Amino acid sequence: MTGTPVRLDLSSPSRGPRGKPPKHFVDLTPEQRVAAVTELGEQPFRAKQLATHYFTHLTSDPQAMTDLPKATRDKLAAELFPRLITASRTLTADRGTTVKTLWHLFDGAKVESVLMRYPNRSTLCISSQAGCGLACAFCATGQLGLTRNLSTAEIVEQVRAAARSLADGEVPGGPGRLNNVVFMGMGEPLANYKSVMETVRRLVAPTPDGLGMSARNVTVSTVGLVPAMDKLAKEGIPVTLALSLHAPDDELRSELVPVNTRWSVDEALDSARRYFDATGRRVSIEYALIRDVNDHAWRADLLGEKLNARGRGWVHCNPIPLNPVPGSRWTASDPAVEREFVARLRAHGVPTTVRDTRGSEIDGACGQLAAEEDE
Ligand code: SAH
């Protein structure tokens, strides 16, 4: 590895020259929705009707809103449901049960989301930023740099689209429901804190104010932005927190995850433990296993020790075989080395599950999202 300096970009790009996406119904709180429809000269109860269409029926198409007079629904939809994301390409794998969608945003920025359907559940991986400013050495998104933060509605629209597609039976397995949402697509969710937190509120609010999901089925994954993790712990919404650790020692982690120079392994783990104390939710530790880079048995031992030093039963480890990233010299660990790494963690009493690499053949797996138009 080289010592090339990496510039971290934790700024707020939505104030940049590209401008903000148009305001959308979903950006508004239930109270603001009522104010918005009344400002447009409509009765307050129209807000609830719109919310029911959006969050219960998963549509923003005025044609479908037949309980509103035509002129009313056309006006309200035009004003409050601007088109924010447009699918420009979908790729499928696993007989159609893994679907990666490339979305174009209003200003030409691009993001991806990945829907994974399993026999008894479905998970959507969503993007919270176009690109990412954290520059993790082994992540395709990290090589792009940050374009901008997504708005709440731009993020929620990814979820609505997937939930609708499942409900409509577009994914093999019959009509289904979306069970889990993970902020593991493009971007660092905690670097776009406000929109991500508002998104979480929309996901967990009971229908028709929101999608009515359970907080535990929403996972926020972070590179370890400690102040934001601590803030999240105080929100009173016990989402699952995942910490992308990838090394138990600062020397290596600072090379793999440059933000480690700002918040160290110990600081990130202490914050993760505080998250467990505040929410009772077991934290996931993500660890991409990179051949001969971070997969040594001694590192598994050190990780186990560091986790146990902070108590038992508060954490769970997710090693992920490294997914290939174009231009990278790194590959996944040897299977025998991976087995040994897992065995060592378990020997320390750390519950450990190897993450599957669903979608890797369509570059839809962890760390592979780069919003390429042609592949
Ligand atoms: N920025 C957040 C959200 C992205 S989540 C975060 O880092 O947590 C994507 C997950 O996949 C993170 O755990 C990330 O570290 C991991 N990842 C990135 N590149 C990967 C790769 N090439 N192979 C496997 N996992 C990778």
mmCIF file of C-alpha atoms and ligand atoms in Angstrom:
data_model
loop_
_atom_site.group_PDB
_atom_site.id
_atom_site.type_symbol
_atom_site.label_atom_id
_atom_site.label_comp_id
_atom_site.label_asym_id
_atom_site.label_seq_id
_atom_site.Cartn_x
_atom_site.Cartn_y
_atom_site.Cartn_z
ATOM 1 C CA MET A 1 0.000 0.000 0.000
ATOM 2 C CA THR A 2 1.173 3.502 -0.685
ATOM 3 C CA GLY A 3 1.098 6.454 1.637
ATOM 4 C CA THR A 4 -0.797 8.629 -0.832
ATOM 5 C CA PRO A 5 -2.596 11.301 1.175
ATOM 6 C CA VAL A 6 -6.346 11.021 0.882
ATOM 7 C CA ARG A 7 -8.573 14.027 1.149
ATOM 8 C CA LEU A 8 -11.652 13.396 3.192
ATOM 9 C CA ASP A 9 -14.729 15.320 2.267
ATOM 10 C CA LEU A 10 -17.217 15.631 5.098
ATOM 11 C CA SER A 11 -18.592 18.949 3.880
ATOM 12 C CA SER A 12 -22.217 19.540 3.088
ATOM 13 C CA PRO A 13 -22.318 19.380 -0.695
ATOM 14 C CA SER A 14 -26.022 20.189 -0.950
ATOM 15 C CA ARG A 15 -25.006 23.822 -0.524
ATOM 16 C CA GLY A 16 -22.840 23.490 -3.618
ATOM 17 C CA PRO A 17 -23.508 24.825 -7.085
ATOM 18 C CA ARG A 18 -25.574 21.868 -8.276
ATOM 19 C CA GLY A 19 -28.544 23.003 -6.218
ATOM 20 C CA LYS A 20 -31.062 21.069 -4.246
ATOM 21 C CA PRO A 21 -33.634 18.638 -5.577
ATOM 22 C CA PRO A 22 -37.193 19.987 -5.749
ATOM 23 C CA LYS A 23 -39.208 19.722 -2.536
ATOM 24 C CA HIS A 24 -41.350 16.630 -2.398
ATOM 25 C CA PHE A 25 -44.295 15.552 -0.219
ATOM 26 C CA VAL A 26 -42.044 13.012 1.501
ATOM 27 C CA ASP A 27 -39.629 15.741 2.620
ATOM 28 C CA LEU A 28 -42.467 17.201 4.698
ATOM 29 C CA THR A 29 -43.609 16.174 8.162
ATOM 30 C CA PRO A 30 -47.306 15.222 8.500
ATOM 31 C CA GLU A 31 -48.043 18.749 9.800
ATOM 32 C CA GLN A 32 -46.155 20.362 6.931
ATOM 33 C CA ARG A 33 -48.081 18.193 4.458
ATOM 34 C CA VAL A 34 -51.352 19.635 5.746
ATOM 35 C CA ALA A 35 -49.927 23.153 5.456
ATOM 36 C CA ALA A 36 -48.727 22.433 1.916
ATOM 37 C CA VAL A 37 -52.114 21.242 0.623
ATOM 38 C CA THR A 38 -53.961 24.138 2.268
ATOM 39 C CA GLU A 39 -51.504 26.606 0.732
ATOM 40 C CA LEU A 40 -52.465 25.085 -2.595
ATOM 41 C CA GLY A 41 -56.104 25.893 -1.832
ATOM 42 C CA GLU A 42 -57.194 22.369 -0.909
ATOM 43 C CA GLN A 43 -58.878 20.898 2.152
ATOM 44 C CA PRO A 44 -56.535 19.687 4.933
ATOM 45 C CA PHE A 45 -57.786 16.095 4.697
ATOM 46 C CA ARG A 46 -56.258 15.844 1.229
ATOM 47 C CA ALA A 47 -52.865 15.490 2.941
ATOM 48 C CA LYS A 48 -53.928 12.209 4.501
ATOM 49 C CA GLN A 49 -55.303 10.970 1.190
ATOM 50 C CA LEU A 50 -52.003 11.732 -0.513
ATOM 51 C CA ALA A 51 -50.067 10.065 2.306
ATOM 52 C CA THR A 52 -52.236 6.953 1.969
ATOM 53 C CA HIS A 53 -51.563 6.794 -1.755
ATOM 54 C CA TYR A 54 -47.854 7.222 -1.257
ATOM 55 C CA PHE A 55 -47.102 5.157 1.831
ATOM 56 C CA THR A 56 -49.889 2.551 1.759
ATOM 57 C CA HIS A 57 -50.482 2.102 -1.965
ATOM 58 C CA LEU A 58 -46.897 3.064 -2.802
ATOM 59 C CA THR A 59 -47.905 5.322 -5.672
ATOM 60 C CA SER A 60 -47.453 8.973 -6.576
ATOM 61 C CA ASP A 61 -49.326 8.624 -9.874
ATOM 62 C CA PRO A 62 -52.323 10.998 -9.961
ATOM 63 C CA GLN A 63 -54.201 8.575 -12.253
ATOM 64 C CA ALA A 64 -54.384 6.101 -9.374
ATOM 65 C CA MET A 65 -55.759 8.666 -6.894
ATOM 66 C CA THR A 66 -59.359 8.185 -7.907
ATOM 67 C CA ASP A 67 -60.733 9.319 -4.535
ATOM 68 C CA LEU A 68 -59.631 12.867 -5.368
ATOM 69 C CA PRO A 69 -61.308 15.039 -8.032
ATOM 70 C CA LYS A 70 -59.230 14.943 -11.202
ATOM 71 C CA ALA A 71 -58.232 18.606 -11.192
ATOM 72 C CA THR A 72 -57.256 18.388 -7.529
ATOM 73 C CA ARG A 73 -55.126 15.321 -7.895
ATOM 74 C CA ASP A 74 -53.402 16.627 -11.011
ATOM 75 C CA LYS A 75 -52.556 19.891 -9.275
ATOM 76 C CA LEU A 76 -51.419 18.255 -6.023
ATOM 77 C CA ALA A 77 -49.321 15.636 -7.781
ATOM 78 C CA ALA A 78 -47.685 18.232 -10.026
ATOM 79 C CA GLU A 79 -46.804 20.412 -7.036
ATOM 80 C CA LEU A 80 -45.996 17.820 -4.396
ATOM 81 C CA PHE A 81 -44.771 14.747 -6.274
ATOM 82 C CA PRO A 82 -42.085 15.992 -8.666
ATOM 83 C CA ARG A 83 -40.261 13.102 -10.314
ATOM 84 C CA LEU A 84 -37.017 12.797 -8.379
ATOM 85 C CA ILE A 85 -35.527 9.491 -9.491
ATOM 86 C CA THR A 86 -35.738 7.751 -12.845
ATOM 87 C CA ALA A 87 -34.635 4.169 -13.385
ATOM 88 C CA SER A 88 -32.188 4.206 -16.250
ATOM 89 C CA ARG A 89 -31.096 0.580 -16.124
ATOM 90 C CA THR A 90 -31.737 -2.576 -14.136
ATOM 91 C CA LEU A 91 -29.531 -5.630 -13.909
ATOM 92 C CA THR A 92 -30.674 -8.896 -12.393
ATOM 93 C CA ALA A 93 -29.006 -11.988 -10.984
ATOM 94 C CA ASP A 94 -30.054 -15.061 -8.994
ATOM 95 C CA ARG A 95 -32.922 -15.813 -11.393
ATOM 96 C CA GLY A 96 -34.302 -12.339 -11.043
ATOM 97 C CA THR A 97 -34.359 -12.243 -7.255
ATOM 98 C CA THR A 98 -31.446 -9.790 -7.059
ATOM 99 C CA VAL A 99 -32.175 -6.537 -8.853
ATOM 100 C CA LYS A 100 -29.744 -3.638 -9.137
ATOM 101 C CA THR A 101 -31.260 -0.383 -10.355
ATOM 102 C CA LEU A 102 -29.323 2.618 -11.616
ATOM 103 C CA TRP A 103 -31.228 5.819 -10.855
ATOM 104 C CA HIS A 104 -30.791 9.204 -12.511
ATOM 105 C CA LEU A 105 -31.523 12.127 -10.233
ATOM 106 C CA PHE A 106 -32.967 15.479 -11.320
ATOM 107 C CA ASP A 107 -29.532 17.022 -11.891
ATOM 108 C CA GLY A 108 -27.936 14.075 -13.661
ATOM 109 C CA ALA A 109 -26.331 12.645 -10.524
ATOM 110 C CA LYS A 110 -26.566 8.847 -10.383
ATOM 111 C CA VAL A 111 -27.039 6.344 -7.588
ATOM 112 C CA GLU A 112 -27.835 2.663 -7.313
ATOM 113 C CA SER A 113 -30.016 0.491 -5.117
ATOM 114 C CA VAL A 114 -30.047 -3.294 -4.834
ATOM 115 C CA LEU A 115 -33.077 -5.423 -3.969
ATOM 116 C CA MET A 116 -32.424 -8.933 -2.704
ATOM 117 C CA ARG A 117 -35.279 -11.353 -2.288
ATOM 118 C CA TYR A 118 -34.779 -14.490 -0.218
ATOM 119 C CA PRO A 119 -37.299 -17.304 0.320
ATOM 120 C CA ASN A 120 -38.790 -15.675 3.420
ATOM 121 C CA ARG A 121 -37.642 -12.059 3.422
ATOM 122 C CA SER A 122 -36.490 -9.239 1.220
ATOM 123 C CA THR A 123 -33.829 -6.603 1.763
ATOM 124 C CA LEU A 124 -33.229 -3.361 -0.065
ATOM 125 C CA CYS A 125 -29.804 -1.736 -0.037
ATOM 126 C CA ILE A 126 -30.150 2.010 -0.618
ATOM 127 C CA SER A 127 -27.876 4.935 -1.392
ATOM 128 C CA SER A 128 -27.778 8.077 0.726
ATOM 129 C CA GLN A 129 -25.221 10.061 -1.282
ATOM 130 C CA ALA A 130 -24.161 10.240 -4.915
ATOM 131 C CA GLY A 131 -20.592 9.050 -4.621
ATOM 132 C CA CYS A 132 -18.826 9.135 -1.267
ATOM 133 C CA GLY A 133 -16.201 11.359 0.285
ATOM 134 C CA LEU A 134 -14.627 8.826 2.622
ATOM 135 C CA ALA A 135 -12.263 7.215 0.110
ATOM 136 C CA CYS A 136 -12.012 3.731 1.618
ATOM 137 C CA ALA A 137 -9.253 2.032 -0.317
ATOM 138 C CA PHE A 138 -11.161 -1.130 -1.247
ATOM 139 C CA CYS A 139 -14.578 0.346 -2.077
ATOM 140 C CA ALA A 140 -15.664 1.250 -5.624
ATOM 141 C CA THR A 141 -17.899 4.086 -4.416
ATOM 142 C CA GLY A 142 -14.997 5.461 -2.397
ATOM 143 C CA GLN A 143 -12.978 5.949 -5.585
ATOM 144 C CA LEU A 144 -15.604 8.287 -7.041
ATOM 145 C CA GLY A 145 -15.458 11.112 -4.536
ATOM 146 C CA LEU A 146 -18.575 12.837 -3.332
ATOM 147 C CA THR A 147 -21.024 14.408 -5.768
ATOM 148 C CA ARG A 148 -23.739 15.394 -3.304
ATOM 149 C CA ASN A 149 -26.056 14.377 -0.514
ATOM 150 C CA LEU A 150 -29.440 12.941 -1.412
ATOM 151 C CA SER A 151 -32.601 14.542 -0.061
ATOM 152 C CA THR A 152 -34.966 12.590 2.153
ATOM 153 C CA ALA A 153 -37.426 12.080 -0.694
ATOM 154 C CA GLU A 154 -34.683 10.912 -3.070
ATOM 155 C CA ILE A 155 -33.782 8.211 -0.562
ATOM 156 C CA VAL A 156 -37.359 7.245 0.332
ATOM 157 C CA GLU A 157 -38.246 7.026 -3.363
ATOM 158 C CA GLN A 158 -35.732 4.176 -3.736
ATOM 159 C CA VAL A 159 -37.602 2.337 -0.985
ATOM 160 C CA ARG A 160 -41.060 3.058 -2.362
ATOM 161 C CA ALA A 161 -40.031 1.872 -5.831
ATOM 162 C CA ALA A 162 -38.723 -1.433 -4.476
ATOM 163 C CA ALA A 163 -41.698 -2.005 -2.179
ATOM 164 C CA ARG A 164 -44.042 -1.327 -5.088
ATOM 165 C CA SER A 165 -42.148 -3.644 -7.377
ATOM 166 C CA LEU A 166 -42.411 -6.446 -4.805
ATOM 167 C CA ALA A 167 -46.104 -5.725 -4.199
ATOM 168 C CA ASP A 168 -46.746 -5.834 -7.937
ATOM 169 C CA GLY A 169 -45.145 -9.268 -8.197
ATOM 170 C CA GLU A 170 -42.332 -8.043 -10.438
ATOM 171 C CA VAL A 171 -39.745 -10.023 -8.501
ATOM 172 C CA PRO A 172 -40.001 -13.827 -8.869
ATOM 173 C CA GLY A 173 -41.722 -15.477 -5.893
ATOM 174 C CA GLY A 174 -45.153 -13.861 -6.153
ATOM 175 C CA PRO A 175 -46.338 -10.558 -4.718
ATOM 176 C CA GLY A 176 -44.301 -9.765 -1.638
ATOM 177 C CA ARG A 177 -43.378 -7.184 0.955
ATOM 178 C CA LEU A 178 -40.196 -5.323 1.651
ATOM 179 C CA ASN A 179 -38.913 -6.413 5.068
ATOM 180 C CA ASN A 180 -35.514 -4.809 5.523
ATOM 181 C CA VAL A 181 -33.789 -1.640 4.444
ATOM 182 C CA VAL A 182 -30.031 -1.247 4.776
ATOM 183 C CA PHE A 183 -28.111 1.984 4.239
ATOM 184 C CA MET A 184 -25.290 0.069 2.609
ATOM 185 C CA GLY A 185 -25.468 1.431 -0.905
ATOM 186 C CA MET A 186 -23.523 4.428 -2.120
ATOM 187 C CA GLY A 187 -22.451 7.017 0.397
ATOM 188 C CA GLU A 188 -21.830 7.439 4.083
ATOM 189 C CA PRO A 189 -25.254 7.787 5.693
ATOM 190 C CA LEU A 190 -23.973 9.560 8.790
ATOM 191 C CA ALA A 191 -22.298 12.210 6.617
ATOM 192 C CA ASN A 192 -25.811 13.070 5.359
ATOM 193 C CA TYR A 193 -27.260 12.866 8.819
ATOM 194 C CA LYS A 194 -30.315 15.063 8.555
ATOM 195 C CA SER A 195 -31.793 13.520 5.395
ATOM 196 C CA VAL A 196 -30.950 10.003 6.541
ATOM 197 C CA MET A 197 -32.582 10.541 9.928
ATOM 198 C CA GLU A 198 -35.675 11.996 8.268
ATOM 199 C CA THR A 199 -35.708 8.966 5.957
ATOM 200 C CA VAL A 200 -35.593 6.657 8.976
ATOM 201 C CA ARG A 201 -38.557 8.550 10.439
ATOM 202 C CA ARG A 202 -40.528 8.034 7.215
ATOM 203 C CA LEU A 203 -39.653 4.327 7.147
ATOM 204 C CA VAL A 204 -40.755 3.641 10.721
ATOM 205 C CA ALA A 205 -43.756 5.996 11.017
ATOM 206 C CA PRO A 206 -46.992 3.979 11.050
ATOM 207 C CA THR A 207 -48.970 4.058 7.801
ATOM 208 C CA PRO A 208 -50.204 6.315 6.326
ATOM 209 C CA ASP A 209 -47.687 8.808 7.733
ATOM 210 C CA GLY A 210 -44.829 6.509 6.785
ATOM 211 C CA LEU A 211 -44.078 2.969 5.623
ATOM 212 C CA GLY A 212 -44.667 1.365 9.016
ATOM 213 C CA MET A 213 -41.438 -0.631 9.115
ATOM 214 C CA SER A 214 -39.887 -1.819 12.338
ATOM 215 C CA ALA A 215 -36.756 0.127 13.372
ATOM 216 C CA ARG A 216 -34.845 -3.082 13.966
ATOM 217 C CA ASN A 217 -35.308 -3.921 10.282
ATOM 218 C CA VAL A 218 -33.555 -0.732 9.255
ATOM 219 C CA THR A 219 -29.752 -0.845 9.324
ATOM 220 C CA VAL A 220 -27.565 2.242 9.224
ATOM 221 C CA SER A 221 -24.001 1.361 8.273
ATOM 222 C CA THR A 222 -21.175 3.748 9.043
ATOM 223 C CA VAL A 223 -17.493 4.036 8.585
ATOM 224 C CA GLY A 224 -17.353 5.258 12.196
ATOM 225 C CA LEU A 225 -18.222 8.951 12.407
ATOM 226 C CA VAL A 226 -18.241 8.961 16.194
ATOM 227 C CA PRO A 227 -20.143 12.194 16.969
ATOM 228 C CA ALA A 228 -22.878 11.180 14.534
ATOM 229 C CA MET A 229 -23.049 7.660 15.977
ATOM 230 C CA ASP A 230 -23.495 9.163 19.433
ATOM 231 C CA LYS A 231 -26.190 11.460 18.116
ATOM 232 C CA LEU A 232 -27.987 8.534 16.471
ATOM 233 C CA ALA A 233 -27.975 6.712 19.804
ATOM 234 C CA LYS A 234 -30.010 9.548 21.303
ATOM 235 C CA GLU A 235 -32.717 9.697 18.624
ATOM 236 C CA GLY A 236 -34.917 7.176 20.367
ATOM 237 C CA ILE A 237 -35.322 5.096 17.193
ATOM 238 C CA PRO A 238 -33.487 1.801 17.737
ATOM 239 C CA VAL A 239 -32.294 1.113 14.204
ATOM 240 C CA THR A 240 -29.616 -1.515 13.770
ATOM 241 C CA LEU A 241 -26.158 0.051 13.614
ATOM 242 C CA ALA A 242 -23.372 -1.482 11.549
ATOM 243 C CA LEU A 243 -19.800 -0.313 11.986
ATOM 244 C CA SER A 244 -17.456 -0.892 9.036
ATOM 245 C CA LEU A 245 -14.294 -1.753 10.925
ATOM 246 C CA HIS A 246 -12.128 -3.867 8.573
ATOM 247 C CA ALA A 247 -9.111 -3.833 10.899
ATOM 248 C CA PRO A 248 -8.695 -3.996 14.685
ATOM 249 C CA ASP A 249 -5.480 -1.928 14.702
ATOM 250 C CA ASP A 250 -5.121 1.754 13.853
ATOM 251 C CA GLU A 251 -2.078 1.303 11.674
ATOM 252 C CA LEU A 252 -3.893 -0.819 9.111
ATOM 253 C CA ARG A 253 -7.331 0.717 9.552
ATOM 254 C CA SER A 254 -6.008 4.190 8.790
ATOM 255 C CA GLU A 255 -4.819 2.876 5.431
ATOM 256 C CA LEU A 256 -8.041 1.044 4.591
ATOM 257 C CA VAL A 257 -10.510 3.512 6.065
ATOM 258 C CA PRO A 258 -8.843 6.935 6.025
ATOM 259 C CA VAL A 259 -11.347 8.522 8.424
ATOM 260 C CA ASN A 260 -9.728 6.352 11.089
ATOM 261 C CA THR A 261 -7.105 9.093 11.411
ATOM 262 C CA ARG A 262 -9.887 11.239 12.852
ATOM 263 C CA TRP A 263 -11.695 8.618 14.973
ATOM 264 C CA SER A 264 -9.608 5.617 15.954
ATOM 265 C CA VAL A 265 -10.595 1.955 16.279
ATOM 266 C CA ASP A 266 -11.009 2.309 20.042
ATOM 267 C CA GLU A 267 -13.064 5.474 19.745
ATOM 268 C CA ALA A 268 -15.335 3.877 17.136
ATOM 269 C CA LEU A 269 -15.769 0.715 19.230
ATOM 270 C CA ASP A 270 -16.487 2.729 22.385
ATOM 271 C CA SER A 271 -19.155 4.640 20.506
ATOM 272 C CA ALA A 272 -20.618 1.402 19.124
ATOM 273 C CA ARG A 273 -20.830 0.058 22.665
ATOM 274 C CA ARG A 274 -22.584 3.272 23.798
ATOM 275 C CA TYR A 275 -25.046 2.712 20.950
ATOM 276 C CA PHE A 276 -25.853 -0.714 22.341
ATOM 277 C CA ASP A 277 -26.269 0.720 25.851
ATOM 278 C CA ALA A 278 -28.642 3.408 24.623
ATOM 279 C CA THR A 279 -30.764 1.249 22.313
ATOM 280 C CA GLY A 280 -30.364 -2.378 23.383
ATOM 281 C CA ARG A 281 -29.647 -3.169 19.731
ATOM 282 C CA ARG A 282 -26.738 -5.473 19.068
ATOM 283 C CA VAL A 283 -24.219 -3.693 16.829
ATOM 284 C CA SER A 284 -22.867 -5.373 13.676
ATOM 285 C CA ILE A 285 -19.148 -5.145 12.958
ATOM 286 C CA GLU A 286 -18.472 -5.307 9.224
ATOM 287 C CA TYR A 287 -15.115 -6.730 8.189
ATOM 288 C CA ALA A 288 -14.271 -7.185 4.497
ATOM 289 C CA LEU A 289 -11.723 -9.984 4.387
ATOM 290 C CA ILE A 290 -8.890 -8.950 2.066
ATOM 291 C CA ARG A 291 -6.293 -11.555 1.196
ATOM 292 C CA ASP A 292 -3.034 -11.069 3.070
ATOM 293 C CA VAL A 293 -4.075 -7.550 4.062
ATOM 294 C CA ASN A 294 -6.352 -7.849 7.106
ATOM 295 C CA ASP A 295 -7.185 -11.566 7.315
ATOM 296 C CA HIS A 296 -4.432 -12.712 9.689
ATOM 297 C CA ALA A 297 -5.351 -14.957 12.597
ATOM 298 C CA TRP A 298 -3.729 -12.516 15.038
ATOM 299 C CA ARG A 299 -6.035 -9.790 13.790
ATOM 300 C CA ALA A 300 -9.055 -12.005 14.455
ATOM 301 C CA ASP A 301 -7.736 -12.530 17.981
ATOM 302 C CA LEU A 302 -7.119 -8.819 18.481
ATOM 303 C CA LEU A 303 -10.617 -8.027 17.222
ATOM 304 C CA GLY A 304 -12.142 -10.614 19.562
ATOM 305 C CA GLU A 305 -10.189 -9.163 22.486
ATOM 306 C CA LYS A 306 -11.166 -5.598 21.703
ATOM 307 C CA LEU A 307 -14.833 -6.526 21.417
ATOM 308 C CA ASN A 308 -14.802 -8.547 24.627
ATOM 309 C CA ALA A 309 -12.969 -5.773 26.473
ATOM 310 C CA ARG A 310 -16.199 -3.827 26.055
ATOM 311 C CA GLY A 311 -18.437 -6.596 27.375
ATOM 312 C CA ARG A 312 -20.288 -9.608 26.050
ATOM 313 C CA GLY A 313 -23.479 -9.956 24.057
ATOM 314 C CA TRP A 314 -23.434 -6.459 22.588
ATOM 315 C CA VAL A 315 -21.986 -7.145 19.211
ATOM 316 C CA HIS A 316 -22.060 -9.486 16.305
ATOM 317 C CA CYS A 317 -19.456 -9.805 13.577
ATOM 318 C CA ASN A 318 -20.052 -9.921 9.821
ATOM 319 C CA PRO A 319 -16.969 -10.850 7.853
ATOM 320 C CA ILE A 320 -17.542 -10.172 4.136
ATOM 321 C CA PRO A 321 -15.377 -11.843 1.499
ATOM 322 C CA LEU A 322 -13.948 -8.863 -0.397
ATOM 323 C CA ASN A 323 -15.930 -8.184 -3.541
ATOM 324 C CA PRO A 324 -13.748 -7.369 -6.510
ATOM 325 C CA VAL A 325 -13.442 -3.711 -7.392
ATOM 326 C CA PRO A 326 -12.154 -2.627 -10.819
ATOM 327 C CA GLY A 327 -8.547 -1.526 -10.823
ATOM 328 C CA SER A 328 -7.889 -2.921 -7.352
ATOM 329 C CA ARG A 329 -5.077 -5.341 -6.693
ATOM 330 C CA TRP A 330 -6.876 -6.829 -3.728
ATOM 331 C CA THR A 331 -8.885 -10.035 -3.672
ATOM 332 C CA ALA A 332 -10.917 -12.025 -1.199
ATOM 333 C CA SER A 333 -9.202 -14.146 1.390
ATOM 334 C CA ASP A 334 -8.455 -17.772 0.786
ATOM 335 C CA PRO A 335 -11.457 -19.822 2.008
ATOM 336 C CA ALA A 336 -9.312 -21.684 4.548
ATOM 337 C CA VAL A 337 -8.023 -18.381 5.915
ATOM 338 C CA GLU A 338 -11.583 -17.063 6.083
ATOM 339 C CA ARG A 339 -12.670 -20.167 8.014
ATOM 340 C CA GLU A 340 -9.825 -19.717 10.473
ATOM 341 C CA PHE A 341 -10.674 -16.030 10.946
ATOM 342 C CA VAL A 342 -14.303 -16.908 11.708
ATOM 343 C CA ALA A 343 -13.301 -19.770 14.000
ATOM 344 C CA ARG A 344 -11.021 -17.489 16.016
ATOM 345 C CA LEU A 345 -13.751 -14.897 16.490
ATOM 346 C CA ARG A 346 -16.181 -17.601 17.588
ATOM 347 C CA ALA A 347 -13.567 -19.004 19.950
ATOM 348 C CA HIS A 348 -13.613 -15.587 21.603
ATOM 349 C CA GLY A 349 -17.366 -15.973 21.967
ATOM 350 C CA VAL A 350 -18.223 -13.396 19.307
ATOM 351 C CA PRO A 351 -21.306 -14.385 17.268
ATOM 352 C CA THR A 352 -20.067 -14.346 13.696
ATOM 353 C CA THR A 353 -21.883 -14.772 10.378
ATOM 354 C CA VAL A 354 -20.190 -14.513 7.008
ATOM 355 C CA ARG A 355 -22.085 -12.092 4.786
ATOM 356 C CA ASP A 356 -23.155 -13.487 1.431
ATOM 357 C CA THR A 357 -21.897 -11.867 -1.738
ATOM 358 C CA ARG A 358 -25.247 -11.628 -3.475
ATOM 359 C CA GLY A 359 -25.163 -9.538 -6.571
ATOM 360 C CA SER A 360 -21.395 -9.628 -7.060
ATOM 361 C CA GLU A 361 -21.729 -10.758 -10.666
ATOM 362 C CA ILE A 362 -23.735 -7.617 -11.448
ATOM 363 C CA ASP A 363 -21.400 -5.429 -9.358
ATOM 364 C CA GLY A 364 -24.241 -5.063 -6.922
ATOM 365 C CA ALA A 365 -22.542 -6.395 -3.828
ATOM 366 C CA CYS A 366 -20.974 -4.488 -0.929
ATOM 367 C CA GLY A 367 -18.506 -1.908 -2.106
ATOM 368 C CA GLN A 368 -19.184 -2.404 -5.812
ATOM 369 C CA LEU A 369 -21.677 0.363 -6.467
ATOM 370 C CA ALA A 370 -20.196 2.932 -8.789
ATOM 371 C CA ALA A 371 -23.175 3.944 -10.947
ATOM 372 C CA GLU A 372 -21.435 3.055 -14.191
ATOM 373 C CA GLU A 373 -23.646 3.489 -17.226
ATOM 374 C CA ASP A 374 -21.971 0.804 -19.342
ATOM 375 C CA GLU A 375 -20.468 -2.292 -17.909
HETATM 376 N N1 SAH B 1 -20.313 4.157 4.083
HETATM 377 C C1 SAH B 1 -21.036 3.187 4.847
HETATM 378 C C2 SAH B 1 -22.112 2.549 4.038
HETATM 379 C C3 SAH B 1 -21.604 1.683 2.903
HETATM 380 S S1 SAH B 1 -21.912 0.082 3.396
HETATM 381 C C4 SAH B 1 -20.082 2.189 5.434
HETATM 382 O O1 SAH B 1 -18.928 2.189 5.037
HETATM 383 O O2 SAH B 1 -20.457 1.461 6.326
HETATM 384 C C5 SAH B 1 -21.025 -0.884 2.397
HETATM 385 C C6 SAH B 1 -20.339 -1.964 3.217
HETATM 386 O O3 SAH B 1 -19.554 -2.735 2.314
HETATM 387 C C7 SAH B 1 -19.391 -1.358 4.224
HETATM 388 O O4 SAH B 1 -19.257 -2.192 5.337
HETATM 389 C C8 SAH B 1 -18.123 -1.360 3.416
HETATM 390 O O5 SAH B 1 -16.981 -1.238 4.213
HETATM 391 C C9 SAH B 1 -18.216 -2.673 2.706
HETATM 392 N N2 SAH B 1 -17.393 -2.754 1.512
HETATM 393 C C10 SAH B 1 -16.880 -1.749 0.791
HETATM 394 N N3 SAH B 1 -16.176 -2.204 -0.243
HETATM 395 C C11 SAH B 1 -16.240 -3.550 -0.178
HETATM 396 C C12 SAH B 1 -15.727 -4.590 -0.998
HETATM 397 N N4 SAH B 1 -15.014 -4.331 -2.083
HETATM 398 N N5 SAH B 1 -16.016 -5.861 -0.652
HETATM 399 C C13 SAH B 1 -16.770 -6.122 0.442
HETATM 400 N N6 SAH B 1 -17.291 -5.194 1.239
HETATM 401 C C14 SAH B 1 -17.017 -3.905 0.934
#
